[in-house]
mmCIF file of C-alpha atoms and ligand atoms in Angstrom:
data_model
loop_
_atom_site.group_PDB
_atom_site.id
_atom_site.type_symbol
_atom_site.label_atom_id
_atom_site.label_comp_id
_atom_site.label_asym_id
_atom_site.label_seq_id
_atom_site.Cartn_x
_atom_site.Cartn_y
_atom_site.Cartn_z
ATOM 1 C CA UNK A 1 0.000 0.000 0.000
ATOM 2 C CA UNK A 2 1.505 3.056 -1.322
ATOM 3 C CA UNK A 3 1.899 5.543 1.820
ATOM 4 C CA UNK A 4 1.495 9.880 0.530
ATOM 5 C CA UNK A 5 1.938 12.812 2.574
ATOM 6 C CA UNK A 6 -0.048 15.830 2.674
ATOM 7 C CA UNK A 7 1.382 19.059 4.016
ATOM 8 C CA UNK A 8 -0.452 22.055 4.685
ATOM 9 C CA UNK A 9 0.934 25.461 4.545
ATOM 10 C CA UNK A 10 -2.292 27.188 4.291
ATOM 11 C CA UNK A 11 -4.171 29.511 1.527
ATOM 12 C CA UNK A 12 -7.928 29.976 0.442
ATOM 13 C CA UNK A 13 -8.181 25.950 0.661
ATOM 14 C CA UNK A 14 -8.592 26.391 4.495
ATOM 15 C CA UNK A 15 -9.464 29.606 5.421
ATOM 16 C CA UNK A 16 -12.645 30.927 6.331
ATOM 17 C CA UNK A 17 -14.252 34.715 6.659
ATOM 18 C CA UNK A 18 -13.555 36.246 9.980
ATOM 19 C CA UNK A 19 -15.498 38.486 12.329
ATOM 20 C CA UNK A 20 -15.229 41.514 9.405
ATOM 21 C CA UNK A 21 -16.090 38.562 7.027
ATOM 22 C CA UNK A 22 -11.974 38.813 5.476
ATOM 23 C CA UNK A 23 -10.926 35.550 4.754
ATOM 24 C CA UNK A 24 -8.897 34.504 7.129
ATOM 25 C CA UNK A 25 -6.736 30.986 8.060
ATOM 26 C CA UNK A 26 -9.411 28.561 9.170
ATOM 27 C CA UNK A 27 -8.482 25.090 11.517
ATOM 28 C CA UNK A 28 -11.158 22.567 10.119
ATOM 29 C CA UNK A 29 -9.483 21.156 6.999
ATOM 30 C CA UNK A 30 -7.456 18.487 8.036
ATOM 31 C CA UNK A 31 -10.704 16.973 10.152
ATOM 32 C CA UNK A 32 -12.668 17.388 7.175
ATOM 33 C CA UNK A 33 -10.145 15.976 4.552
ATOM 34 C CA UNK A 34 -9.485 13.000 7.044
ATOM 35 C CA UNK A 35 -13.272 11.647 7.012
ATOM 36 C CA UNK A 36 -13.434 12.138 3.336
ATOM 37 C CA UNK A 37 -10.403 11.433 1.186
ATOM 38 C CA UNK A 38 -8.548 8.390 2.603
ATOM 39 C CA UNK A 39 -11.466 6.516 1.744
ATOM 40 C CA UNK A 40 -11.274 6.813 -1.482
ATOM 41 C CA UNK A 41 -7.906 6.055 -1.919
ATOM 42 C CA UNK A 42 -6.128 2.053 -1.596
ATOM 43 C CA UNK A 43 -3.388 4.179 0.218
ATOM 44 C CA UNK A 44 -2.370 5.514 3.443
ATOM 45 C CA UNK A 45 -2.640 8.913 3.911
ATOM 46 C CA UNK A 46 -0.849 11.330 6.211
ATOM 47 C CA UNK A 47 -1.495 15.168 6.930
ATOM 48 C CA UNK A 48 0.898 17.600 8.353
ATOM 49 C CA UNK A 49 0.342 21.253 9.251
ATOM 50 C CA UNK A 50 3.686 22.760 8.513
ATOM 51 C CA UNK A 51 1.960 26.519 8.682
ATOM 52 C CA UNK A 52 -1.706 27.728 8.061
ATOM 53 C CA UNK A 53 -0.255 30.815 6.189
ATOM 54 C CA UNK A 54 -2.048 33.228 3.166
ATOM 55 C CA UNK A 55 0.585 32.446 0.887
ATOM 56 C CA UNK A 56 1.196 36.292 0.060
ATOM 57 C CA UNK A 57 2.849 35.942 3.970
ATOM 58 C CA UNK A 58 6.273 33.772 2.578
ATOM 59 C CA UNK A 59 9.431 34.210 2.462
ATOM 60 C CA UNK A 60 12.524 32.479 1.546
ATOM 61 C CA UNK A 61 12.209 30.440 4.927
ATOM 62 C CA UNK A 62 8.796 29.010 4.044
ATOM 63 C CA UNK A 63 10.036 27.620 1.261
ATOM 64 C CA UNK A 64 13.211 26.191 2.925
ATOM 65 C CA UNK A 65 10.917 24.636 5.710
ATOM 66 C CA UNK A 66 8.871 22.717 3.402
ATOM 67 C CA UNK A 67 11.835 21.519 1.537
ATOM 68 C CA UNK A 68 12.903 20.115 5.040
ATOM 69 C CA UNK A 69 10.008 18.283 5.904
ATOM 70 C CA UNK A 70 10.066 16.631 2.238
ATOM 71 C CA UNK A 71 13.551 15.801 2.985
ATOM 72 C CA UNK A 72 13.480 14.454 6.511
ATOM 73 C CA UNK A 73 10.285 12.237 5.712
ATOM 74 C CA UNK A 74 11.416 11.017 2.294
ATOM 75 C CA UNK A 75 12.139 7.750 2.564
ATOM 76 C CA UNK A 76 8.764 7.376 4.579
ATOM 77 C CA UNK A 77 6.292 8.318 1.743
ATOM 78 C CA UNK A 78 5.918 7.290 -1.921
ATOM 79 C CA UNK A 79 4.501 11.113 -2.624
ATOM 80 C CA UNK A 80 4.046 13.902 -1.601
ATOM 81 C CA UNK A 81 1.202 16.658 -1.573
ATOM 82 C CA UNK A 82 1.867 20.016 -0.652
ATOM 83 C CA UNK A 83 -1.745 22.246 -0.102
ATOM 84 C CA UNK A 84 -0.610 25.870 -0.978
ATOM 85 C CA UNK A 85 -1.948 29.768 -1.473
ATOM 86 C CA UNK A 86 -2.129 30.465 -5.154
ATOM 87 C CA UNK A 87 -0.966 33.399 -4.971
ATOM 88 C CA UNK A 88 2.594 32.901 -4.442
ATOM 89 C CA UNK A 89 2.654 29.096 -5.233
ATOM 90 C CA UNK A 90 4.641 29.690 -8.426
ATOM 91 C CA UNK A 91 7.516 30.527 -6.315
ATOM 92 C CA UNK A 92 7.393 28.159 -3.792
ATOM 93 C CA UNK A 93 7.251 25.570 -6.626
ATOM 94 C CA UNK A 94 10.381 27.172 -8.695
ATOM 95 C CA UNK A 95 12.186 27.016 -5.398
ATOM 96 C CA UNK A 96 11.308 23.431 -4.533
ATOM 97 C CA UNK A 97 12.586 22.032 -7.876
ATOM 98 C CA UNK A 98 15.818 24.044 -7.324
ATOM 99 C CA UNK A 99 16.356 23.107 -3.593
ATOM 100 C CA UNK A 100 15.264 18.870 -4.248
ATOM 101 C CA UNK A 101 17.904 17.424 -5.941
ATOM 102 C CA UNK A 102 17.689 13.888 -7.793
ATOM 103 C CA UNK A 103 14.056 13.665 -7.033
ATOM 104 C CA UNK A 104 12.464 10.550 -7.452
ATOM 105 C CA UNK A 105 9.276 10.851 -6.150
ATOM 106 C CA UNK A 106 6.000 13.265 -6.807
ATOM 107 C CA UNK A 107 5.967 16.620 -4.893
ATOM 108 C CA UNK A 108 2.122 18.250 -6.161
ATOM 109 C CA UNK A 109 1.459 21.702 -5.094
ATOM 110 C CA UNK A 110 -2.300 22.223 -5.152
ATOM 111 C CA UNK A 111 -4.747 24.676 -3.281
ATOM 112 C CA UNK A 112 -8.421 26.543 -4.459
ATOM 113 C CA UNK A 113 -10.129 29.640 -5.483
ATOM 114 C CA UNK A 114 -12.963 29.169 -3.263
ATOM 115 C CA UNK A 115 -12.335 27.449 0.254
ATOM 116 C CA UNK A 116 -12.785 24.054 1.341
ATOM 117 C CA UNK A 117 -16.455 24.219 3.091
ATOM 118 C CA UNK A 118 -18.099 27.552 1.237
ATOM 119 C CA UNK A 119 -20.272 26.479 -1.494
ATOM 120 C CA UNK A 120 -19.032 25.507 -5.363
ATOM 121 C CA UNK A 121 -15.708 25.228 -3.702
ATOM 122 C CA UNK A 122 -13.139 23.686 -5.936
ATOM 123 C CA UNK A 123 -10.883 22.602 -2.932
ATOM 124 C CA UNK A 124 -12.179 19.148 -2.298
ATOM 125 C CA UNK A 125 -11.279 17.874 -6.413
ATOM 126 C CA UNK A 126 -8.285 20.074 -6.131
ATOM 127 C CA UNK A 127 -6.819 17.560 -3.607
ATOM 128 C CA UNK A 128 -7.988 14.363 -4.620
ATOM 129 C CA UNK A 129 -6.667 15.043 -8.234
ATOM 130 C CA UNK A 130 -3.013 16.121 -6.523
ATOM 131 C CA UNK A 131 -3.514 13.041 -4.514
ATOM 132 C CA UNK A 132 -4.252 10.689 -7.317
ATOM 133 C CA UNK A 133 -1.094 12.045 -9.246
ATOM 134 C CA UNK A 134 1.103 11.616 -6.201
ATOM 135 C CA UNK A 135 -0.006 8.003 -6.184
ATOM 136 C CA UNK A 136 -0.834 6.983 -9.013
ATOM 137 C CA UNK A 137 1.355 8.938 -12.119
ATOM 138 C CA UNK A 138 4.741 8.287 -13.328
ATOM 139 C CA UNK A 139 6.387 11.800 -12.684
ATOM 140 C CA UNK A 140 9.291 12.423 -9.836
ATOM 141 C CA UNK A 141 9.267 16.157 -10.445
ATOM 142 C CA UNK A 142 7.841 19.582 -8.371
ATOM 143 C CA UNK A 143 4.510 20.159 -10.366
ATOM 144 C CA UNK A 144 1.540 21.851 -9.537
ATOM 145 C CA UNK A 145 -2.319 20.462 -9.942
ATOM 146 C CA UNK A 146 -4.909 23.052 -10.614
ATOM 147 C CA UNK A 147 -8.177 22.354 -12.240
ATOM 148 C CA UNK A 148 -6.959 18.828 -13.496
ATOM 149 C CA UNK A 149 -4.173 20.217 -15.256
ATOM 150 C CA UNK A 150 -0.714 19.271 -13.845
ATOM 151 C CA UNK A 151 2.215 21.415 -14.597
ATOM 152 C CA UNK A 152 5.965 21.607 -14.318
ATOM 153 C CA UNK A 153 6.128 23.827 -11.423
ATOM 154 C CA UNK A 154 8.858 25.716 -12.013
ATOM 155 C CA UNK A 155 7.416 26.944 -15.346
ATOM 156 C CA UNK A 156 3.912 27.853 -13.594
ATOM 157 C CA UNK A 157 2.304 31.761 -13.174
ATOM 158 C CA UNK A 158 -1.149 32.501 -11.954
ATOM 159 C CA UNK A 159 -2.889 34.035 -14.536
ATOM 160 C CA UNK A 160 -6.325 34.192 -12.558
ATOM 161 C CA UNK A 161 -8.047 35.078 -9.321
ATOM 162 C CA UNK A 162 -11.003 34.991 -10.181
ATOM 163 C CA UNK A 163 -11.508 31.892 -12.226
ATOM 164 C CA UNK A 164 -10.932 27.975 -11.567
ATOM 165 C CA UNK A 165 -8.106 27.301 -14.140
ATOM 166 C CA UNK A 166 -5.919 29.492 -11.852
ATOM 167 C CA UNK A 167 -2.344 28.462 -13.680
ATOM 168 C CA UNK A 168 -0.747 28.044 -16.741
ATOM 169 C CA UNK A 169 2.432 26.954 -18.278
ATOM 170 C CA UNK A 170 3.432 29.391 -20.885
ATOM 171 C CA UNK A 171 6.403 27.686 -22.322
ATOM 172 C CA UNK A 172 5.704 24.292 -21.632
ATOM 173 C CA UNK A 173 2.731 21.687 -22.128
ATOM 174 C CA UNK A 174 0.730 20.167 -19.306
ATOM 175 C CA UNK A 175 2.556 17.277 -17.868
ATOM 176 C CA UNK A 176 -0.754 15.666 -17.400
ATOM 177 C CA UNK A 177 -4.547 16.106 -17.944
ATOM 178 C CA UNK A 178 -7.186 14.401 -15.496
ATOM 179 C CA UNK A 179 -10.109 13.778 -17.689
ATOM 180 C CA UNK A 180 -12.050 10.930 -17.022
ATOM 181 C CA UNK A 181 -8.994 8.728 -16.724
ATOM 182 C CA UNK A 182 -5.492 10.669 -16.124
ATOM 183 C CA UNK A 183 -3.528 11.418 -18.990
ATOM 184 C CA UNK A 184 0.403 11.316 -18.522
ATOM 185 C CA UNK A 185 2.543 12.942 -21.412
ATOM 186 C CA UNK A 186 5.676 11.007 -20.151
ATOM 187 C CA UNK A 187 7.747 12.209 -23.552
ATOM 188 C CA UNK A 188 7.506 16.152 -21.476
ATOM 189 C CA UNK A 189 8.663 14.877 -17.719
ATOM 190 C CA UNK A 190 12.137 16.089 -16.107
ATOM 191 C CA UNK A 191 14.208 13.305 -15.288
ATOM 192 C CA UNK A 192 16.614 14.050 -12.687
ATOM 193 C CA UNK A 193 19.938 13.170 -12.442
ATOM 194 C CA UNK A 194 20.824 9.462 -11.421
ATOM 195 C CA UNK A 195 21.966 10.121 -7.708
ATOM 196 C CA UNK A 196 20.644 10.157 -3.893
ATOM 197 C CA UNK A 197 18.373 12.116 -2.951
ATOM 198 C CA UNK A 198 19.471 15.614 -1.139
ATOM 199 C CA UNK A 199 18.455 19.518 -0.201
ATOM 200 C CA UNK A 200 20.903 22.322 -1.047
ATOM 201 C CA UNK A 201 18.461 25.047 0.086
ATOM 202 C CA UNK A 202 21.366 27.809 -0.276
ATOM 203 C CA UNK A 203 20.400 31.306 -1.135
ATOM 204 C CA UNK A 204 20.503 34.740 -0.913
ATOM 205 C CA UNK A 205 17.225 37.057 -0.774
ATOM 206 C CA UNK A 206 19.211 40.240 -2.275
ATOM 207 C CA UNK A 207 17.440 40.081 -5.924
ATOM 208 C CA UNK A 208 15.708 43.221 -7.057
ATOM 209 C CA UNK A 209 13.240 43.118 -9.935
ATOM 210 C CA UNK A 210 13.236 46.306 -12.471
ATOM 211 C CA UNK A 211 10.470 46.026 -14.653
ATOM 212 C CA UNK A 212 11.059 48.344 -17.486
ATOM 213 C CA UNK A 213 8.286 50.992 -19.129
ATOM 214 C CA UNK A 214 8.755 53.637 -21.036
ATOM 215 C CA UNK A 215 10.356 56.949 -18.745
ATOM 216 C CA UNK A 216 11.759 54.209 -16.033
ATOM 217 C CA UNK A 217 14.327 56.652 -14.254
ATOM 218 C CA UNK A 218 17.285 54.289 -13.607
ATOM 219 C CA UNK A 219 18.616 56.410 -10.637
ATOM 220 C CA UNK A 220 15.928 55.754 -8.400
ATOM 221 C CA UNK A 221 17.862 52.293 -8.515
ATOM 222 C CA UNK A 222 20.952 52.805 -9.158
ATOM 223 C CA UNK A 223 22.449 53.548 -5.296
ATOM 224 C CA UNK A 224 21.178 50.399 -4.077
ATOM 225 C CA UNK A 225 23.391 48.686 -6.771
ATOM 226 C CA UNK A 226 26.513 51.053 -5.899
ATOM 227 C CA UNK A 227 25.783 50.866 -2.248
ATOM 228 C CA UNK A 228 25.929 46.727 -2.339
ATOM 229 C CA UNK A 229 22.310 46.060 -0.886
ATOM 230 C CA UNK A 230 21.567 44.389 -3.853
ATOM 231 C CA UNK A 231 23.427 41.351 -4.876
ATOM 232 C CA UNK A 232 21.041 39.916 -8.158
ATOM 233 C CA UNK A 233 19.215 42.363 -10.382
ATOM 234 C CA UNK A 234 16.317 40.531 -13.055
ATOM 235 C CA UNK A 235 15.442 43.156 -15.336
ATOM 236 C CA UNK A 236 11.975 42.440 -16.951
ATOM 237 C CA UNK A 237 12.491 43.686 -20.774
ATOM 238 C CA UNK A 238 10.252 44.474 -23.518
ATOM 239 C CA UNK A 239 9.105 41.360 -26.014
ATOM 240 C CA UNK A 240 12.761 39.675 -26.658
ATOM 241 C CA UNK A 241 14.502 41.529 -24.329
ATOM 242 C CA UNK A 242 14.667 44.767 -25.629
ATOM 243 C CA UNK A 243 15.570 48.191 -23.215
ATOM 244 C CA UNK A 244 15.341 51.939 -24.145
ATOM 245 C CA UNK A 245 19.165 51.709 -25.313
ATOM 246 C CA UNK A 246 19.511 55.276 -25.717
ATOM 247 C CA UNK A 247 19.007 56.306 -21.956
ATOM 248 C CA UNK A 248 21.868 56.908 -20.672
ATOM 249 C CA UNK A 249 20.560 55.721 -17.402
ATOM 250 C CA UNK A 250 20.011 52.690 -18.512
ATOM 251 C CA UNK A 251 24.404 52.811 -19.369
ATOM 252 C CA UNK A 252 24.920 54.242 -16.273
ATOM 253 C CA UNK A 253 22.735 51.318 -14.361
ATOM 254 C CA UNK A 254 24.682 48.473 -15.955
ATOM 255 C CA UNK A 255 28.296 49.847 -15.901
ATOM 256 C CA UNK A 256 26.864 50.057 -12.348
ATOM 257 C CA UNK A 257 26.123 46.807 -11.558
ATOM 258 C CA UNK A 258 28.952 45.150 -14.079
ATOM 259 C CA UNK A 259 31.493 47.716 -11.539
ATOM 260 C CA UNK A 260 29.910 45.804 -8.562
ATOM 261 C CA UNK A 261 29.489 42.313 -10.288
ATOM 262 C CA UNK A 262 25.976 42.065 -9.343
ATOM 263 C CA UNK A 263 24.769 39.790 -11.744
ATOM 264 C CA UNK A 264 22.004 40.685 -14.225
ATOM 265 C CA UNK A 265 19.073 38.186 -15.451
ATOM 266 C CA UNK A 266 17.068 39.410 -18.077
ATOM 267 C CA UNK A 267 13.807 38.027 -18.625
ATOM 268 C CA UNK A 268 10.765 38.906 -20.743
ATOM 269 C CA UNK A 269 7.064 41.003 -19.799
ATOM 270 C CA UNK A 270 6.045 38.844 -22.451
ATOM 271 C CA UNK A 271 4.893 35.454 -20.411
ATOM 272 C CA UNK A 272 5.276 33.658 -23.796
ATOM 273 C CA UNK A 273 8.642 33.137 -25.963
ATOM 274 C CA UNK A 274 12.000 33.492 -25.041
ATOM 275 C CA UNK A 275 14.211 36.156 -24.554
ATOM 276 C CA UNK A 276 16.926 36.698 -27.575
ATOM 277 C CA UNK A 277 19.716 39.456 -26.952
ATOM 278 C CA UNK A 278 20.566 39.035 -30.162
ATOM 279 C CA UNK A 279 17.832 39.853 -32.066
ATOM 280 C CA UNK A 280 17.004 43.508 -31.847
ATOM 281 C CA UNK A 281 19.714 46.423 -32.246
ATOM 282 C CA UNK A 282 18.271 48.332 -29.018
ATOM 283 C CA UNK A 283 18.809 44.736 -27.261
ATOM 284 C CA UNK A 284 22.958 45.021 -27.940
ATOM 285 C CA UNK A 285 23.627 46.740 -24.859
ATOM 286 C CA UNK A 286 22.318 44.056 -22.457
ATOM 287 C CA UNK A 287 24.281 41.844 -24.279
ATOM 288 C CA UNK A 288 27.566 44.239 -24.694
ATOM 289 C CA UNK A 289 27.143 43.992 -20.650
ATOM 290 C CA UNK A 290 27.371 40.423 -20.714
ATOM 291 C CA UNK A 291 23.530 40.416 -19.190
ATOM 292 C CA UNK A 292 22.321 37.012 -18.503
ATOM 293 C CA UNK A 293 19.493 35.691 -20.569
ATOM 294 C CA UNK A 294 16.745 34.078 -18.875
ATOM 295 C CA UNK A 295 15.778 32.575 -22.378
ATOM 296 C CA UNK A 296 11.981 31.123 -22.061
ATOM 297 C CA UNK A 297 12.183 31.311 -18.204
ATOM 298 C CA UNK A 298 9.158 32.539 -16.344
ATOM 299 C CA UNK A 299 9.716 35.844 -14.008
ATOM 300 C CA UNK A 300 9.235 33.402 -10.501
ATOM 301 C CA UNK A 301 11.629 30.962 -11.716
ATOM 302 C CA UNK A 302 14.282 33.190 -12.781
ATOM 303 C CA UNK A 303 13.954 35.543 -9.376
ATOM 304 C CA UNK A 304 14.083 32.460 -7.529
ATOM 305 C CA UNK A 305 16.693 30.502 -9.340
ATOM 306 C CA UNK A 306 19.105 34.167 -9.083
ATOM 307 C CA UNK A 307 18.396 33.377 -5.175
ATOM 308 C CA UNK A 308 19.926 29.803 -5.653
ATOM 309 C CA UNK A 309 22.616 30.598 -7.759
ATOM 310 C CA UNK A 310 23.456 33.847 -5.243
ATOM 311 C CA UNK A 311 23.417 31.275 -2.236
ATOM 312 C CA UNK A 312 25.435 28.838 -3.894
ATOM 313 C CA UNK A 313 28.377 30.761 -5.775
ATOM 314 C CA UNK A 314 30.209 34.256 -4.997
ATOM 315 C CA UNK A 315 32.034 34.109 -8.144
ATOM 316 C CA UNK A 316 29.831 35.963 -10.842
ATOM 317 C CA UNK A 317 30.925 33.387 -13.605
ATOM 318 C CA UNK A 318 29.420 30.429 -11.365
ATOM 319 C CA UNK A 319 26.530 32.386 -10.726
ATOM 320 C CA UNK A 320 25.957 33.173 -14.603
ATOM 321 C CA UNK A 321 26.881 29.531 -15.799
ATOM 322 C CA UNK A 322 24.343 28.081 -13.268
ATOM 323 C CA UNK A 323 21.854 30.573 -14.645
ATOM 324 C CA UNK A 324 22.225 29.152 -17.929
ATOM 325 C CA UNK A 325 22.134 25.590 -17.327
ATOM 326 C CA UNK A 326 18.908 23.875 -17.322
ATOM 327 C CA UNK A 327 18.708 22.619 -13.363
ATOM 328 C CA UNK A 328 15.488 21.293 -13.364
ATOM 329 C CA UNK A 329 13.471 21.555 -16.322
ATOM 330 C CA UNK A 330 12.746 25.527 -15.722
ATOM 331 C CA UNK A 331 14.034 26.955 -19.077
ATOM 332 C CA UNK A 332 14.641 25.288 -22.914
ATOM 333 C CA UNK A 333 17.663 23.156 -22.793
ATOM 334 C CA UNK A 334 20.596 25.057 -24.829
ATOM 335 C CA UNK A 335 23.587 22.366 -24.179
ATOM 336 C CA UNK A 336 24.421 19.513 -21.980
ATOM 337 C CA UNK A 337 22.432 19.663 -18.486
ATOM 338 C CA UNK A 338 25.380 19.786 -16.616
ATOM 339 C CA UNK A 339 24.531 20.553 -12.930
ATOM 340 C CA UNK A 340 26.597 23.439 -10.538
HETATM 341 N N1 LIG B 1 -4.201 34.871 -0.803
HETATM 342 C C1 LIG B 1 -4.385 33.446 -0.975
HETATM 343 C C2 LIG B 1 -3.040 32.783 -0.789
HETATM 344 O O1 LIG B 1 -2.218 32.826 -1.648
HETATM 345 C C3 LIG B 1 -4.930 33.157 -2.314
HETATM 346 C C4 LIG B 1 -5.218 31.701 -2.578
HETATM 347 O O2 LIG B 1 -4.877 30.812 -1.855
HETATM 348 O O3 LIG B 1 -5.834 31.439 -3.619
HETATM 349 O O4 LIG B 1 -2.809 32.218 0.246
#
C-alpha cells in the first residue's frame, strides 16, 4: 500500500471569513479531509500542518521549511502533496525544484479559489486530483495540480483570481490532464539526475526586480546597486529583451552593476517566448554587458533561481553559468544539463 503525505501550509483551501467577514486561516481542513479522502484512496494517507499561512505571507524560509520536511520524511512516503496559497505558489514551486535534488518521487502543489467548506468550492477535487497524481502517475518532479491540469512547477504563473483554471504553463505543455482517466505525457517529464536524494536550500534574498516601461528613471535604482544592498538584479524587458538603449541611465545602471558584479538576469514582460539578446539592435547593450538571458524562463523561476545561484556561488561566472544551465526543467535546454 503506497503511503502519501499531505502538508499544509495554508491559503484559500482552508481559510474561512472572519469576524469583518476577510478571509482569514481557518483550523477545520485536516478533520474534514481525514473523514473524506482516505477513503477513497487504496493508500495511506498522512497530513501535516507545517503553517496555516495566506501564501502572500512567505518568504525564503517558508520555502526552505517545506523543503525540510520533504527531505526528513522522504524515505517514509511514496509522494508527496503540498496544499498551498495560489498566490505565491509559483515561487514556492520554482524554489522546490531548485532546492530537491535527484528527485524521485511526486511533490504536487495544489490549493483553491474558493475554500474548502463555502459552497461551489473547488478545494475538495483540487486535492484528490493532486492526490491521485502523487499516487498513481509516473512523474518524480515539483509540479503543480490546478483544475486537473498538472504542470511543471517551475514553469507555472497565476494568470487568474477569479476563475478555476488558476495556472498556466506558458512555455511548456501540461505534464498531465485528469479527464475521465489521467492522462500522462511522459515524452515532457524532467528526469533528474541518477543520484541520492538531497536539499541544497542555499540562497541569498538580495534580488531586485526592475520592470522596465517607457520613462523608467534608472537612478531611483541605481544607489542600491553602488551601495551593495543588492546582490542579483532581473530586469523584466520588452518582447525579446529589448531596453530603451539610448538612456543613458540605462548605461549608467549596468556599468553600475557590471562595476559591482551584481549579476544581471534578463527576462521577458512577455509570459510567452523566449528572450533573444541578439535579435534587436536596441537589445545590444544588455548583451555588450554580458547580461544574462533568462531565455523562455518565467519571471518566478528566474527571481528564484538568481536566489539559488546567489546562495550557492560568490564568483559571478558560477553564478551566470548556473543561470544558464537547465537545473530542473525551468528553461529550454541550450547544451548539456550539466549541474553546478
Ligand atoms: N491569498 C491566498 C493565498 O495565496 C490566495 C489563494 O490561496 O488562492 O494564500
Amino acid at each position: 500500500m503506497k503511503r502519501i503525505s499531505i502538508i499544509h501550509t495554508g491559503g484559500t483551501f482552508s481559510m474561512q471569513p472572519d469576524d469583518e467577514g476577510l478571509l482569514a486561516p481557518g483550523n477545520y481542513a485536516l478533520d474534514y479531509i481525514q473523514k473524506t479522502v482516505p477513503p477513497l484512496f487504496n493508500a495511506e494517507l498522512r497530513q501535516k500542518q507545517l503553517f496555516n499561512l495566506d501564501s502572500s505571507l512567505f518568504r525564503p524560509e517558508h520555502w526552505v521549511a517545506i523543503a525540510r520536511e520533504i527531505c526528513e520524511t522522504y524515505d517514509d512516503y511514496d509522494g508527496f502533496v503540498v496544499v498551498h496559497g495560489t498566490d505565491t505558489m509559483a515561487y514556492t514551486a520554482s524554489a522546490l525544484s531548485f532546492f530537491l535534488k535527484n528527485l524521485e518521487k511526486p511533490v504536487v502543489l495544489t490549493g483553491s479559489q474558493i475554500p474548502l467548506t463555502m459552497k461551489r468550492s473547488d478545494a475538495l477535487g483540487n486535492l484528490i486530483a493532486a492526490v491521485e497524481v502523487a499516487h498513481s502517475s509516473d512523474i518524480k518532479e515539483v509540479a503543480v495540480q490546478f483544475n486537473n491540469t498538472v504542470f511543471r512547477g517551475n514553469r507555472t504563473k497565476k494568470k487568474t483570481a477569479s476563475d478555476f483554471d488558476a495556472f498556466y504553463s506558458p512555455n511548456y505543455r501540461p505534464l498531465i490532464q485528469l479527464g475521465i482517466v489521467m492522462e500522462q505525457f511522459h515524452n515532457r517529464f524532467f528526469h533528474s539526475p541518477a543520484g541520492v536524494f538531497e536539499i541544497d536550500t542555499r540562497l541569498d534574498p538580495h534580488v531586485l526586480l526592475v520592470p522596465i516601461f517607457p520613462g523608467f528613471d534608472f537612478s531611483t535604482i541605481i544607489p542600491t546597486v553602488q551601495e551593495g544592498r543588492t546582490k542579483g538584479l532581473v530586469v523584466e524587458a520588452y518582447g525579446s529583451g529589448n531596453v530603451p538603449s539610448d538612456d543613458p541611465g540605462l548605461e549608467e545602471f549596468f556599468k553600475a552593476a557590471a562595476d559591482m558584479k551584481v549579476p544581471v538576469a534578463v527576462c521577458s514582460q512577455s509570459p510567452m517566448g523566449k528572450v533573444n539578446l541578439k535579435l534587436y539592435k536596441v537589445a545590444s547593450r544588455a548583451d555588450y554587458y554580458g547580461l544574462i538571458s533568462a531565455v523562455d524562463m518565467t519571471r518566478e523561476a528566474t527571481i528564484v533561481k538568481l536566489m539559488v545561484a546567489l546562495g550557492r556561488f560568490s564568483d559571478l561566472k558560477k553564478i551566470k553559468q548556473f543561470m544558464q544551465l537547465n537545473i530542473a526543467g525551468e528553461k529550454e535546454d541550450e547544451g548539456p544539463a550539466e549541474r553546478a
